[in-house]
mmCIF file of C-alpha atoms in Angstrom:
data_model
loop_
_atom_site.group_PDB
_atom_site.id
_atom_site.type_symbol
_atom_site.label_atom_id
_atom_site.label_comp_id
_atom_site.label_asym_id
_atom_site.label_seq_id
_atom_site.Cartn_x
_atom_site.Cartn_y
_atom_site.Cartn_z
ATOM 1 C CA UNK A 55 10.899 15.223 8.126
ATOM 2 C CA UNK A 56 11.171 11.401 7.486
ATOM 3 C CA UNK A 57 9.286 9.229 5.018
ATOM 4 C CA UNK A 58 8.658 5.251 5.819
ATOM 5 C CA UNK A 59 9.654 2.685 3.427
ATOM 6 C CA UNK A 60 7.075 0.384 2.988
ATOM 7 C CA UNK A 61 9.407 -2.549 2.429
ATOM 8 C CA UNK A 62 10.266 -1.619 5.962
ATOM 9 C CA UNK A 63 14.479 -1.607 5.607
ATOM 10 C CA UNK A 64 14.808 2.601 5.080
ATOM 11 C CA UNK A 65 14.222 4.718 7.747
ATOM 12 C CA UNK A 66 11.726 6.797 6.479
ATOM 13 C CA UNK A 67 8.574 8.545 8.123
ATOM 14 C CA UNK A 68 5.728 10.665 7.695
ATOM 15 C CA UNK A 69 2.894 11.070 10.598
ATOM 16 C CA UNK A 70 -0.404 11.853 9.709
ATOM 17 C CA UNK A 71 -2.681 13.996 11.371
ATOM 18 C CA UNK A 72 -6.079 15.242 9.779
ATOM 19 C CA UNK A 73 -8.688 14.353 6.890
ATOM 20 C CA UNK A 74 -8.794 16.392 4.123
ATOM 21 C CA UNK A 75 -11.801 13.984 2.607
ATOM 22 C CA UNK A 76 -14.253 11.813 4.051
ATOM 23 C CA UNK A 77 -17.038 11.891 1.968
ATOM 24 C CA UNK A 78 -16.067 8.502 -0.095
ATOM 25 C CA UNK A 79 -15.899 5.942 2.248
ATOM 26 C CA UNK A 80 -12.729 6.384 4.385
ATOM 27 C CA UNK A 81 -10.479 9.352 5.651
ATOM 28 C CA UNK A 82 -8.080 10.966 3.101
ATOM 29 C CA UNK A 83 -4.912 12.047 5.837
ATOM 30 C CA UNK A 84 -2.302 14.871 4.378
ATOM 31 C CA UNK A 85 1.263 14.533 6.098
ATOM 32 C CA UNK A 86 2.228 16.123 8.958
ATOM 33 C CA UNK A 87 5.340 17.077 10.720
ATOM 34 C CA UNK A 88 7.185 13.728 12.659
ATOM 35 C CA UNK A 89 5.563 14.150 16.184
ATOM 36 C CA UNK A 90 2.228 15.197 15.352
ATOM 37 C CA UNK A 91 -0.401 12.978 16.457
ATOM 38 C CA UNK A 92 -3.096 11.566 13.988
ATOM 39 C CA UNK A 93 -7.198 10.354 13.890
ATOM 40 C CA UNK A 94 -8.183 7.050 13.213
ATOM 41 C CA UNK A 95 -10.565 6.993 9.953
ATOM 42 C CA UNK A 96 -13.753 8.643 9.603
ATOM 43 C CA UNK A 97 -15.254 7.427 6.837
ATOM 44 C CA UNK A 98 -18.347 7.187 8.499
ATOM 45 C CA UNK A 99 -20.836 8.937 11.258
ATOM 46 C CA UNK A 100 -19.450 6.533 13.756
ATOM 47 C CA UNK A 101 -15.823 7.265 13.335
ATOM 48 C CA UNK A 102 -15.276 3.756 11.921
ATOM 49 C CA UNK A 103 -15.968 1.963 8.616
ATOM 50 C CA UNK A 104 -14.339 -1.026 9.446
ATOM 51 C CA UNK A 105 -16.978 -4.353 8.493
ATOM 52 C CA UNK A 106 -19.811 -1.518 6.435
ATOM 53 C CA UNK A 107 -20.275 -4.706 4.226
ATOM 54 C CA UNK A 108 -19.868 -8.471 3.795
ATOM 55 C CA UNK A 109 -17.298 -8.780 2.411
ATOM 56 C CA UNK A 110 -15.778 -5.090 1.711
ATOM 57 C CA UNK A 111 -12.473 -6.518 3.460
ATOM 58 C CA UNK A 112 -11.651 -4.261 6.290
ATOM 59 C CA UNK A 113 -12.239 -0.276 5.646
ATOM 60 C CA UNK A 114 -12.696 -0.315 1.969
ATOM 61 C CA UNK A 115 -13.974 2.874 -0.272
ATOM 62 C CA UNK A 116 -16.781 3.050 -2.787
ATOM 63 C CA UNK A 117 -15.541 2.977 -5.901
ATOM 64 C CA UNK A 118 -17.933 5.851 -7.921
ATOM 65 C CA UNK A 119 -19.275 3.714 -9.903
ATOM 66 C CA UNK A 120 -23.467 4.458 -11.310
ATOM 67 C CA UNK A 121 -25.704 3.181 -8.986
ATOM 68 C CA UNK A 122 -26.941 3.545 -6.068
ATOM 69 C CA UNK A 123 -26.068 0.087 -4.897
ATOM 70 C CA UNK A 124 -22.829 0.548 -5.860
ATOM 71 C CA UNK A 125 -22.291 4.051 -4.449
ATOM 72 C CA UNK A 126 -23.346 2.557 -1.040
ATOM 73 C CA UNK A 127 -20.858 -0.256 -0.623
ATOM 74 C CA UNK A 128 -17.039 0.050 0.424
ATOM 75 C CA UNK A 129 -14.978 -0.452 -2.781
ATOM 76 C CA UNK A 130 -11.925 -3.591 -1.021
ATOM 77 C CA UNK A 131 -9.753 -2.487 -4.140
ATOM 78 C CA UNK A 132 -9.109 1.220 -2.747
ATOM 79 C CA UNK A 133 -8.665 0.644 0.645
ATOM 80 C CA UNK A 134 -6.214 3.464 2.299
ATOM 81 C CA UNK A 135 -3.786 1.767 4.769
ATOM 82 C CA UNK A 136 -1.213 3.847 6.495
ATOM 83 C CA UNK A 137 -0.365 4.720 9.973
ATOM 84 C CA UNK A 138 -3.923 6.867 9.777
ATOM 85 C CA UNK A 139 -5.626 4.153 8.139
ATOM 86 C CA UNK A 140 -4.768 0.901 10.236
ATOM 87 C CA UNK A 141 -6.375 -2.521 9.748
ATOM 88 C CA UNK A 142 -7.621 -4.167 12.601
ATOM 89 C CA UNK A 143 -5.747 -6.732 13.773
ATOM 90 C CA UNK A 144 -8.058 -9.773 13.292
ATOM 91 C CA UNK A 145 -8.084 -8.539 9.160
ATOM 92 C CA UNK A 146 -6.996 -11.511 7.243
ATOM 93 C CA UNK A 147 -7.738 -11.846 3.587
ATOM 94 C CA UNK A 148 -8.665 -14.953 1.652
ATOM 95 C CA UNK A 149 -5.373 -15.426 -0.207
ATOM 96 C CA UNK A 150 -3.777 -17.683 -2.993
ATOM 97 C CA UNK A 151 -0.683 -18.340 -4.324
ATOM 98 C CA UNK A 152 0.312 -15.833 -6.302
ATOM 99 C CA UNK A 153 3.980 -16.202 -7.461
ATOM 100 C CA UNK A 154 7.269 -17.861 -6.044
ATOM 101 C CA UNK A 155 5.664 -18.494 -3.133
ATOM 102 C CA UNK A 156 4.164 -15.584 -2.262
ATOM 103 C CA UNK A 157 0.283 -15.099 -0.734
ATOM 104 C CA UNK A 158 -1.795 -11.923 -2.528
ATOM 105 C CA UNK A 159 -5.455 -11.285 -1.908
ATOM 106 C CA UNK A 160 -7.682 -14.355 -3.840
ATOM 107 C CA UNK A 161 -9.811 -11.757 -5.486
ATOM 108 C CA UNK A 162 -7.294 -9.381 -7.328
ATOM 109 C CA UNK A 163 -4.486 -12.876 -7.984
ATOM 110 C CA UNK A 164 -5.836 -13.514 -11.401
ATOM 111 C CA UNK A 165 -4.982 -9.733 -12.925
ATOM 112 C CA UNK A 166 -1.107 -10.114 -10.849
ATOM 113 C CA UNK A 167 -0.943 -13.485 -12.469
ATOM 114 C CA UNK A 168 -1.577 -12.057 -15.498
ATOM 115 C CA UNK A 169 0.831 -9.280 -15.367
ATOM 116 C CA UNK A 170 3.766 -11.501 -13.838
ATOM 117 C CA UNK A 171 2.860 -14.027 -17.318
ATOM 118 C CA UNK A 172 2.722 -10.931 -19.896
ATOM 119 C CA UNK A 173 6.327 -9.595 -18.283
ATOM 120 C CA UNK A 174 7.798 -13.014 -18.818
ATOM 121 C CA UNK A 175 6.380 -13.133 -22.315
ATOM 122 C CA UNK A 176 8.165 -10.168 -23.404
ATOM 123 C CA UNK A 177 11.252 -11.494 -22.175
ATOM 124 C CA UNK A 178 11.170 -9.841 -18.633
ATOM 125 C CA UNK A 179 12.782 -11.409 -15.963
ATOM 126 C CA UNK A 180 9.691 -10.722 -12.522
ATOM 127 C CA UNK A 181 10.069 -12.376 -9.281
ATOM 128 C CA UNK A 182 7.481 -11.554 -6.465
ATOM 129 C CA UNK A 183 9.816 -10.877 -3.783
ATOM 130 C CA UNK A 184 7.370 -9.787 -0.810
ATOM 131 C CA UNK A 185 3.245 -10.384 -1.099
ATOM 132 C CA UNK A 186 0.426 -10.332 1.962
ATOM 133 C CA UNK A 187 1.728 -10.074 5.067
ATOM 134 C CA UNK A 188 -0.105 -11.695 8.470
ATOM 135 C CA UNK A 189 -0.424 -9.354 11.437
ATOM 136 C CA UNK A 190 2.004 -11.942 13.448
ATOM 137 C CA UNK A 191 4.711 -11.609 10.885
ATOM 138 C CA UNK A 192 4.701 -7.779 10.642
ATOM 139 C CA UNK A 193 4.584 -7.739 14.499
ATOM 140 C CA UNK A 194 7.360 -10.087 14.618
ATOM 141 C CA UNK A 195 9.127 -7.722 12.120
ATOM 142 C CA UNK A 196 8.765 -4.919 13.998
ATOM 143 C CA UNK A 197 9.614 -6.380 17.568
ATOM 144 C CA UNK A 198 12.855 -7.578 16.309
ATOM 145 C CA UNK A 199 13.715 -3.876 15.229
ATOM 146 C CA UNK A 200 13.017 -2.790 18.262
ATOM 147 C CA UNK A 201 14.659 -5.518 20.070
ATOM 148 C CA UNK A 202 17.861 -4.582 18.064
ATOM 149 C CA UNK A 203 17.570 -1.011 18.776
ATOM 150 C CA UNK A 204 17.569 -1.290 22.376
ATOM 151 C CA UNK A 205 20.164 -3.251 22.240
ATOM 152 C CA UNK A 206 22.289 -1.429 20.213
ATOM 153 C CA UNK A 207 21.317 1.956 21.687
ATOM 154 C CA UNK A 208 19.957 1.570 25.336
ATOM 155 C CA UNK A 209 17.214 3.149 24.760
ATOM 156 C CA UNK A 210 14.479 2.329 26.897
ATOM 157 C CA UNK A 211 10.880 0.821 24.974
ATOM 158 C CA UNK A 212 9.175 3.936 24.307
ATOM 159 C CA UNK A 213 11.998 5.498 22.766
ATOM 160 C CA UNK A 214 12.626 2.223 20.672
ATOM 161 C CA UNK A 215 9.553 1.591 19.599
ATOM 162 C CA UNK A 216 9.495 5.104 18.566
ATOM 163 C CA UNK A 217 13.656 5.044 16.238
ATOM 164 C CA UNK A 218 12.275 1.215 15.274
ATOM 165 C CA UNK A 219 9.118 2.541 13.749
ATOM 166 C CA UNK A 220 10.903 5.173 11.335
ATOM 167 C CA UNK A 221 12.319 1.709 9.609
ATOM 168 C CA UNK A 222 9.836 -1.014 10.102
ATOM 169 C CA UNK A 223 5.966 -0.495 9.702
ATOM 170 C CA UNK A 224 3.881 -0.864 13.047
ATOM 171 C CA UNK A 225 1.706 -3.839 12.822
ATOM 172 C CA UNK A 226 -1.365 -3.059 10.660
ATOM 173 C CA UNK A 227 0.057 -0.158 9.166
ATOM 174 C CA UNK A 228 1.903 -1.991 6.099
ATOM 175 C CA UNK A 229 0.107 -1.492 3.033
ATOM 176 C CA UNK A 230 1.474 -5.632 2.527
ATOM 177 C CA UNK A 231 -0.763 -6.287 5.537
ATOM 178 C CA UNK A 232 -3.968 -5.807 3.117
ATOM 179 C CA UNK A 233 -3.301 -8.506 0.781
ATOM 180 C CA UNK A 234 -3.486 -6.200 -2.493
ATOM 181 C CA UNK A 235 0.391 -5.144 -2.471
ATOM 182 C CA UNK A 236 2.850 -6.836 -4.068
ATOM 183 C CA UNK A 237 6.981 -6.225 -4.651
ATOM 184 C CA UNK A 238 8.516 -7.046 -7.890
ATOM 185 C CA UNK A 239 11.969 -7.450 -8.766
ATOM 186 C CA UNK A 240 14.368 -9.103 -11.036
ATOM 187 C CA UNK A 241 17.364 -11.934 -10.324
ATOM 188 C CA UNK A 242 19.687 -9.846 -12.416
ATOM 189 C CA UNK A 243 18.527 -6.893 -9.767
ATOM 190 C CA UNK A 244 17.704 -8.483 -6.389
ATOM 191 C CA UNK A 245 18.328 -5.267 -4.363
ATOM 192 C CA UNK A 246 15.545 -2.908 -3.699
ATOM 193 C CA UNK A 247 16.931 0.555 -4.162
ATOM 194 C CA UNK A 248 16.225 3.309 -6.337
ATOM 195 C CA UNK A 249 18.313 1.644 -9.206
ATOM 196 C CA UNK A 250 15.458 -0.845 -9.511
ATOM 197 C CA UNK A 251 13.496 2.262 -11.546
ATOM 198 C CA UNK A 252 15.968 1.917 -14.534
ATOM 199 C CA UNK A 253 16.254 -1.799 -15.398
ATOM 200 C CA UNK A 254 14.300 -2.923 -18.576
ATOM 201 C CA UNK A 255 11.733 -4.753 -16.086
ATOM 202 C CA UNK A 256 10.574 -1.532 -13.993
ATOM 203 C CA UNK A 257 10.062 0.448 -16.824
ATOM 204 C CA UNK A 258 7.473 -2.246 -18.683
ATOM 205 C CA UNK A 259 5.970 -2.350 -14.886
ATOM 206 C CA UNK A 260 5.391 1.124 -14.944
ATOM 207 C CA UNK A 261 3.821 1.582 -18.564
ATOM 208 C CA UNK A 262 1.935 -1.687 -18.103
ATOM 209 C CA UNK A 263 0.800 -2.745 -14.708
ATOM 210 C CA UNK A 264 -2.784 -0.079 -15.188
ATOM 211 C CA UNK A 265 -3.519 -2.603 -17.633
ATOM 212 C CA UNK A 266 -4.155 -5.503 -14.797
ATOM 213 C CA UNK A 267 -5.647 -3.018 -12.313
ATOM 214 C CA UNK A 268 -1.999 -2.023 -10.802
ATOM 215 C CA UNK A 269 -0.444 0.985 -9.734
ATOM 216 C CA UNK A 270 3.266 2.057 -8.784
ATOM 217 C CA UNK A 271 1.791 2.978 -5.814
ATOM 218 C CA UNK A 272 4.698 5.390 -3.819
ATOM 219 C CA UNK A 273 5.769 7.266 -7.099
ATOM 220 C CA UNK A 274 8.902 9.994 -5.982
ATOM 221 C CA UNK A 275 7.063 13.362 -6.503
ATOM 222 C CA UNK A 276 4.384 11.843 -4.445
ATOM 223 C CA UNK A 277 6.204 11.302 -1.041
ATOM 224 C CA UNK A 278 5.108 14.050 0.697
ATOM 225 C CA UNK A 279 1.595 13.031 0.372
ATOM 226 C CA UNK A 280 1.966 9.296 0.671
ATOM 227 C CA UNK A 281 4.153 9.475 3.724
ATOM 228 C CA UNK A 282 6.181 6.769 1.845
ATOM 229 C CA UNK A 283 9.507 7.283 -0.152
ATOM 230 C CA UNK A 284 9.705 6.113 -3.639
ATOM 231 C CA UNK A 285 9.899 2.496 -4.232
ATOM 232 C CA UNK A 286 9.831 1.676 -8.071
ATOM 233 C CA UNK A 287 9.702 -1.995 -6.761
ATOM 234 C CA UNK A 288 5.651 -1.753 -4.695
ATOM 235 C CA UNK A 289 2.604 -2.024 -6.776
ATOM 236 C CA UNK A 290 -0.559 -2.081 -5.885
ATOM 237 C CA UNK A 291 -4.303 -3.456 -7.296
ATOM 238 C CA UNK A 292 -6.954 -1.428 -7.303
ATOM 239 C CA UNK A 293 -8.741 -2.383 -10.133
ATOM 240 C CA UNK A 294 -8.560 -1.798 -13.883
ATOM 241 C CA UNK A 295 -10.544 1.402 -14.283
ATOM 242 C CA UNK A 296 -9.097 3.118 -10.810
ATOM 243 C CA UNK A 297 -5.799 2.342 -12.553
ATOM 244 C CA UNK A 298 -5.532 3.995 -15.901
ATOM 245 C CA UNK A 299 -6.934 6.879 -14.662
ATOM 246 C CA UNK A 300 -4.205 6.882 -11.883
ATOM 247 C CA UNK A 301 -1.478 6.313 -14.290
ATOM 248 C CA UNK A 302 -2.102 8.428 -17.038
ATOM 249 C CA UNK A 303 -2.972 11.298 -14.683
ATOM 250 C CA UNK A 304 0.205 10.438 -12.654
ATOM 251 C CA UNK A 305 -1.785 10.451 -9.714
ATOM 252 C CA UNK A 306 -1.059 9.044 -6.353
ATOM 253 C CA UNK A 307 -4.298 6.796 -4.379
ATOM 254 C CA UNK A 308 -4.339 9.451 -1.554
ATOM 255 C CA UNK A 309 -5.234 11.990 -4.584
ATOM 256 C CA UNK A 310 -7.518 9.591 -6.314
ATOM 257 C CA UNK A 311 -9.597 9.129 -3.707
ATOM 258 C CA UNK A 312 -9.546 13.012 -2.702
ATOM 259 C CA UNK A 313 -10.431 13.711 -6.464
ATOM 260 C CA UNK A 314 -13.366 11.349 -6.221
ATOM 261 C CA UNK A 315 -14.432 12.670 -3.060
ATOM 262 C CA UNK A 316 -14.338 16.108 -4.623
ATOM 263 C CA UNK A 317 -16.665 14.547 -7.063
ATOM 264 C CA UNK A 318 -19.211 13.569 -4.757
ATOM 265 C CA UNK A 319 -19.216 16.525 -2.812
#
């Protein structure tokens, strides 16, 4: 069994192929063997909860809060995207500069702002090294993987798309895609690899980032239900409260939102 890398340079891979939750706004998927096939979300009685609410950017989740208001509306900061969980392809957030360059979701770039400032005030050396992604660009990625794979292989399209897709997220699939992801490393450690995890500025990521409503979103223990190897370097926003509670329960998002579901239930 294979798990993706969400930075899209490991081959790694996990299919998904059934809902364990979805009672709280979208499909919760557990892995399944490579091969297996997989359901789009069913967050709703339609089979769909793409556009439930101006606004909710794409398939969102309710975020639990009191209310019932609240309870009824997709929560945008816990949307689920995998290879289960898709965006459609005409989702395009509102976006701002967020750092070196880089374009992250306008609603959650204050809090990343603020983290990226409060690193660099303690001496930390961040550099946003990969932010939103369009649909165009991670289709271009991807076509150029699987250009180079026929090519190198002979494989015919099917097949390449297939060996192509264990290394380079399928359009709409790429958590990046969604606007609220963001990869963080250092000059002094440019490469990312597993090595990232020990350098001074991982480990204040990791015991901060719940502070500005981040995540380390593909932790190592959690690969098998993420789908997505461990990359110290990927954080993700979902929101102050959603966050401590993640990180001091050393949860994953997938078992987050199946806790919350649980909840509801």
């Amino acid at each position: 069994m294979q798990k993706r890398c969400e930075n899209d340079t490991t081959p790694t891979k996990i299919r998904y192929n059934r809902p364990v939750c979805c009672t709280y706004g979208a499909a919760f998927f557990a892995p399944a063997e490579k091969g297996a096939g997989y359901e789009k979300t069913v967050g709703d009685p339609a089979g769909d909860t793409f556009g439930r609410a101006a606004g909710d950017g794409g398939h969102g989740l309710h975020d639990g809060r009191a209310g019932d208001e609240r309870a009824a509306e997709p929560d945008w900061r816990l949307t689920l995207v995998n290879e289960a969980n898709p965006l459609p392809e005409d989702y395009e957030p509102d976006t701002a500069e967020a750092d070196n360059g880089y374009l992250f979701d306008i609603r959650a770039v204050e809090p990343l702002r603020a983290l990226l400032q409060a690193g660099r005030e303690a001496g930390l050396d961040l550099v946003v090294t990969s932010g939103w992604r369009s649909w165009a660009y991670q289709e271009q990625l991807f076509e150029d993987k699987v250009s180079r794979v026929m090519s190198g292989t002979g494989l015919d399209r099917a097949a390449a798309e297939e060996a192509a897709a264990d290394e380079v997220a399928r359009p709409g699939t790429s958590e990046h895609q969604l606007g609220l992801a963001v990869d963080i490393i250092s000059n002094a450690h440019p490469e990312l690899n597993s090595a990232w995890a020990e350098t001074e500025e991982a480990k204040w990521l990791k015991a901060h980032c719940a502070e500005y409503g981040f995540i380390l979103r593909y932790p190592p223990e959690k690969s098998e239900i993420t789908g997505i190897t461990w990359e110290p370097w990927h954080f993700r926003y979902v929101g102050e409260e959603a966050a401590v509670y993640i990180m001091e329960n050393d949860l994953c998002l997938e078992e987050y939102l199946a806790e919350m579901c649980a909840k509801r239930e």
